[in-house]
Amino acid sequence: MDERQLRVLRELGESGSVTAAAEALRVTPSAISQQLRLLQRSVPVPLTERSGRRLVLTPAGQALAGAAIEVETALARARGTVGEFLGRPDGVVSVAAFHSAAAVFGPDLVRATSGPGSPTVALADEDVAQSEFPPLTREYDIVVGHRLDHTAPWPGTVSVTPLLHEPMDIALPTGHPLAARTRLTPGDVADQPWITVHDGFPLMATIEAIAAAAGRRLHLAHRVNEFAVVAEIVAAGGGIALMPRWTTRPHPQTTLRPLTGVHARRHIDALHRPERTARSAVRTVLRHLRTSAEAISSRDGTDEAAT
């Protein structure tokens, strides 16, 4: 038995005939009869009987029709509760982000949602391979992930809110001979020791593209995923590295130079399950992320927020 069948039974009892019930529910009499037959299959005693030319409720049917009122009342209350939950501007919104994105978006989200009536943001860091970001949307309302220009797009199982299209620059120790150049090519940097991420993480595809463009393998001296640590190793003279232009804090002893000859940009996107944005609070946090992304990309006088 389901809600529609119980509503039909209740309407039949109140209106007194199949025709009147059909008019009240704005369906055909045959649709009323079909719903009654389906309901009767789930109940071991007769619910209706003939009284002359009219179909009326049996005592069992009257009892079930009375219970239907309670069912509809409970369902209406449940719908109201869900609607209130979805429409509430506050409530907890869980946001996961990889480390460098968490460092720039996290503080902005905390500040933007600090007022009364705002969502409560629950932040988490998740530094995973590209393919592992979409599954995280099962655990979090919003997942901030990144992928390179030439890697596979996000799967259709998640909705995507673009945030940034961020350049990846070459980080050099201040005073390094290559720092005197305004731009660098794969040939310029191929013979340097490198500090790069572990295999499987998004930036490795660009490292491989640099090696292919230069026509030789790179010397991967250090494997470190955390950009703050990478910057310290670069500053100490341990090698060069690919560094995001906007989402890492500048280091006083490193210099960033643009790289030409390969695609050296990454997409930073907010991933979420489509149904999550039914909540007003989740939509509010997504708007804050977009506003934060626009501010981040404009700090060096450019406008590279994703569109």
XYZ file of C-alpha atoms in Angstrom:
307
model
C 0.000 0.000 0.000
C 1.176 3.541 -0.675
C 0.098 7.096 -0.052
C -1.860 7.477 -3.299
C -3.931 4.371 -2.652
C -4.768 5.474 0.878
C -5.779 8.912 -0.384
C -8.144 7.320 -2.917
C -9.704 5.133 -0.212
C -10.160 8.109 2.078
C -11.710 10.220 -0.701
C -14.074 7.420 -1.652
C -15.295 7.220 1.934
C -15.802 10.973 2.186
C -17.322 11.640 -1.256
C -19.493 8.525 -1.397
C -18.844 7.356 -4.966
C -16.088 6.524 -7.422
C -17.198 9.325 -9.737
C -17.163 11.930 -6.988
C -13.771 10.712 -5.738
C -12.387 10.956 -9.285
C -13.665 14.526 -9.615
C -12.169 15.511 -6.257
C -8.780 14.038 -7.118
C -8.917 15.211 -10.755
C -8.381 11.749 -12.221
C -10.554 9.351 -14.175
C -12.916 6.871 -12.494
C -10.876 4.031 -13.993
C -7.752 5.393 -12.240
C -9.654 5.357 -8.949
C -10.733 1.742 -9.532
C -7.167 0.722 -10.405
C -5.742 2.229 -7.216
C -8.434 0.515 -5.151
C -7.614 -2.859 -6.750
C -3.902 -2.390 -5.996
C -4.676 -1.489 -2.398
C -7.020 -4.448 -1.980
C -4.207 -6.851 -2.970
C -2.213 -5.799 0.090
C -5.075 -6.235 2.578
C -6.561 -9.671 3.503
C -10.111 -8.423 4.091
C -12.502 -6.584 1.727
C -12.217 -2.785 1.831
C -15.186 -1.947 -0.403
C -18.599 -3.420 -1.202
C -21.556 -2.645 -3.391
C -24.520 -0.774 -1.976
C -26.963 -0.653 -4.831
C -25.102 0.986 -7.700
C -22.610 2.654 -5.406
C -19.236 1.398 -4.173
C -18.885 2.060 -0.431
C -16.359 1.222 2.266
C -16.640 -1.842 4.454
C -15.925 -1.451 8.189
C -12.348 -2.519 7.475
C -12.195 0.060 4.699
C -13.503 2.751 7.040
C -10.890 1.835 9.645
C -8.110 2.025 7.053
C -9.462 5.313 5.697
C -9.299 6.726 9.214
C -5.701 5.556 9.513
C -5.017 7.200 6.142
C -5.734 10.571 7.726
C -2.983 9.947 10.251
C -0.619 8.785 7.481
C -1.232 11.897 5.373
C -0.826 14.111 8.422
C 2.497 12.456 9.269
C 3.701 12.713 5.669
C 2.717 16.376 5.472
C 4.618 17.009 8.694
C 7.634 15.142 7.306
C 7.546 17.133 4.063
C 7.345 20.342 6.037
C 10.341 19.299 8.105
C 12.359 18.438 5.004
C 11.341 21.677 3.328
C 12.350 23.653 6.398
C 15.703 21.816 6.486
C 16.383 22.467 2.800
C 15.435 26.118 3.073
C 17.383 26.910 6.222
C 20.260 29.306 5.566
C 22.215 27.866 8.483
C 23.189 24.281 9.302
C 26.436 22.384 8.939
C 28.063 22.177 5.487
C 31.045 19.832 5.240
C 33.830 20.952 2.891
C 36.925 18.910 2.001
C 39.848 20.366 0.055
C 43.371 19.425 -0.915
C 46.047 21.170 1.130
C 46.887 24.289 -0.868
C 43.221 24.959 -1.648
C 42.284 24.460 1.998
C 44.932 27.008 2.983
C 43.386 29.773 0.859
C 39.682 28.902 0.743
C 39.362 27.673 4.342
C 40.070 30.995 6.112
C 37.857 32.875 3.637
C 34.975 30.473 4.299
C 35.397 30.774 8.061
C 35.286 34.576 7.854
C 32.376 34.628 5.385
C 30.205 32.346 7.528
C 30.963 33.820 10.943
C 27.764 35.888 11.210
C 24.413 34.823 12.668
C 22.175 32.830 10.349
C 25.119 31.675 8.239
C 26.021 28.054 7.526
C 28.479 26.359 9.855
C 31.387 25.153 7.732
C 33.108 21.926 8.809
C 36.489 21.825 7.040
C 38.623 18.781 6.289
C 41.831 18.279 4.288
C 41.913 15.516 1.673
C 45.096 15.237 -0.415
C 44.298 12.448 -2.875
C 44.859 11.435 -6.482
C 42.544 12.997 -9.089
C 40.389 9.888 -9.452
C 39.713 9.834 -5.712
C 38.147 13.290 -5.430
C 34.698 12.395 -6.885
C 34.104 9.465 -4.459
C 34.697 11.859 -1.559
C 31.390 13.551 -2.429
C 29.708 10.641 -0.678
C 31.226 11.835 2.599
C 31.243 15.627 2.180
C 28.745 18.202 0.921
C 31.460 19.927 -1.161
C 34.855 18.610 -2.273
C 37.436 21.028 -3.693
C 39.570 19.047 -6.123
C 42.083 19.819 -8.849
C 42.971 18.400 -12.222
C 45.355 19.452 -14.996
C 44.227 20.830 -18.348
C 45.068 17.699 -20.289
C 43.780 15.091 -17.831
C 40.356 13.457 -17.964
C 37.390 15.651 -16.988
C 35.423 14.944 -13.831
C 32.889 12.104 -14.232
C 29.238 12.821 -14.845
C 28.321 11.367 -11.452
C 29.220 14.670 -9.768
C 28.218 18.270 -10.383
C 31.065 20.732 -10.898
C 31.308 24.378 -9.860
C 34.477 25.805 -11.487
C 36.587 27.977 -9.191
C 40.043 28.664 -10.641
C 42.122 27.957 -13.730
C 45.457 28.351 -12.015
C 48.877 28.684 -13.704
C 51.658 26.406 -12.479
C 55.020 28.196 -12.363
C 58.604 27.058 -11.891
C 59.847 27.759 -8.366
C 63.552 28.568 -8.143
C 65.835 29.604 -5.295
C 66.299 33.361 -5.232
C 69.569 34.082 -7.022
C 69.363 30.996 -9.259
C 70.696 31.780 -12.782
C 67.342 30.878 -14.360
C 65.557 33.413 -12.146
C 66.960 36.187 -14.350
C 64.738 35.034 -17.229
C 61.144 36.211 -17.569
C 59.927 32.858 -18.938
C 61.294 29.322 -18.962
C 61.002 26.433 -21.408
C 61.171 22.671 -20.789
C 64.716 22.716 -22.208
C 65.729 25.353 -19.655
C 64.611 23.287 -16.672
C 65.126 19.679 -17.792
C 68.644 19.344 -16.352
C 67.777 20.647 -12.890
C 67.080 18.447 -9.845
C 63.341 18.360 -9.203
C 61.111 18.308 -6.166
C 57.776 16.858 -7.187
C 54.702 15.007 -5.958
C 54.287 11.267 -5.571
C 53.141 9.143 -8.514
C 49.401 9.247 -9.164
C 48.904 12.831 -8.037
C 47.761 15.408 -10.608
C 51.001 17.384 -11.053
C 52.964 14.335 -12.203
C 51.294 14.609 -15.624
C 52.891 18.036 -16.138
C 56.270 16.762 -14.973
C 56.007 13.995 -17.562
C 54.987 16.540 -20.220
C 58.068 18.662 -19.432
C 60.304 15.611 -19.836
C 58.627 14.716 -23.132
C 58.968 18.269 -24.473
C 62.628 18.406 -23.448
C 63.337 14.968 -24.894
C 64.963 13.557 -21.762
C 64.084 12.211 -18.341
C 64.080 14.537 -15.363
C 66.030 13.911 -12.195
C 63.368 13.623 -9.488
C 65.448 14.291 -6.414
C 62.667 14.653 -3.826
C 59.040 13.500 -3.588
C 56.943 15.863 -1.442
C 53.234 16.631 -1.804
C 52.939 19.580 0.572
C 53.809 22.832 -1.228
C 54.878 24.634 1.947
C 57.526 21.956 2.458
C 58.467 22.071 -1.232
C 59.050 25.831 -0.989
C 61.414 25.345 1.924
C 63.422 22.718 0.032
C 63.585 24.953 -3.055
C 64.761 27.875 -0.901
C 67.472 25.654 0.603
C 68.790 24.825 -2.873
C 67.433 21.289 -3.043
C 66.051 21.688 -6.556
C 63.291 23.355 -8.557
C 59.589 22.584 -8.534
C 56.213 23.281 -10.082
C 54.289 25.610 -7.793
C 50.770 27.055 -8.034
C 50.757 30.783 -8.665
C 47.879 31.750 -6.384
C 47.153 29.025 -3.855
C 50.532 28.833 -2.124
C 51.964 31.424 0.192
C 54.947 33.269 -1.353
C 58.313 32.325 0.118
C 60.829 35.175 0.510
C 63.694 33.021 -0.747
C 62.021 31.582 -3.843
C 61.147 33.068 -7.250
C 58.339 31.966 -9.554
C 58.740 32.039 -13.321
C 56.097 31.106 -15.950
C 56.672 27.950 -17.984
C 56.022 27.897 -21.731
C 55.926 24.998 -24.166
C 53.626 22.750 -22.105
C 50.158 23.050 -20.618
C 50.971 24.157 -17.091
C 47.614 25.041 -15.566
C 45.246 23.236 -13.281
C 41.500 23.442 -12.780
C 40.364 23.892 -9.192
C 36.706 22.924 -8.930
C 34.083 22.384 -6.273
C 32.569 18.916 -6.696
C 29.265 17.913 -5.179
C 26.416 15.469 -5.593
C 23.528 17.146 -7.448
C 21.095 16.573 -4.595
C 23.323 18.369 -2.087
C 22.529 21.761 -3.620
C 18.883 21.336 -2.696
C 20.032 22.802 0.637
C 20.168 26.570 0.787
C 23.188 26.368 3.108
C 25.210 24.384 0.550
C 24.369 26.873 -2.196
C 25.500 29.692 0.082
C 28.883 28.056 0.675
C 29.325 27.507 -3.069
C 28.681 31.224 -3.640
C 31.304 32.086 -1.025
C 33.804 29.796 -2.755
C 33.178 31.528 -6.087
C 33.610 34.954 -4.517
C 36.819 33.826 -2.843
C 38.122 32.398 -6.137
C 37.500 35.701 -7.932
C 39.418 37.577 -5.249
C 42.318 35.089 -5.335
C 42.743 35.251 -9.109
C 42.656 39.047 -9.195
C 45.467 39.570 -6.684
C 48.139 39.698 -9.383
C 46.046 41.896 -11.663
C 44.624 39.098 -13.814
C 41.205 37.515 -13.959
C 41.632 33.765 -14.269
C 38.714 32.620 -12.166
C 37.073 29.668 -13.881
C 33.994 30.374 -15.914
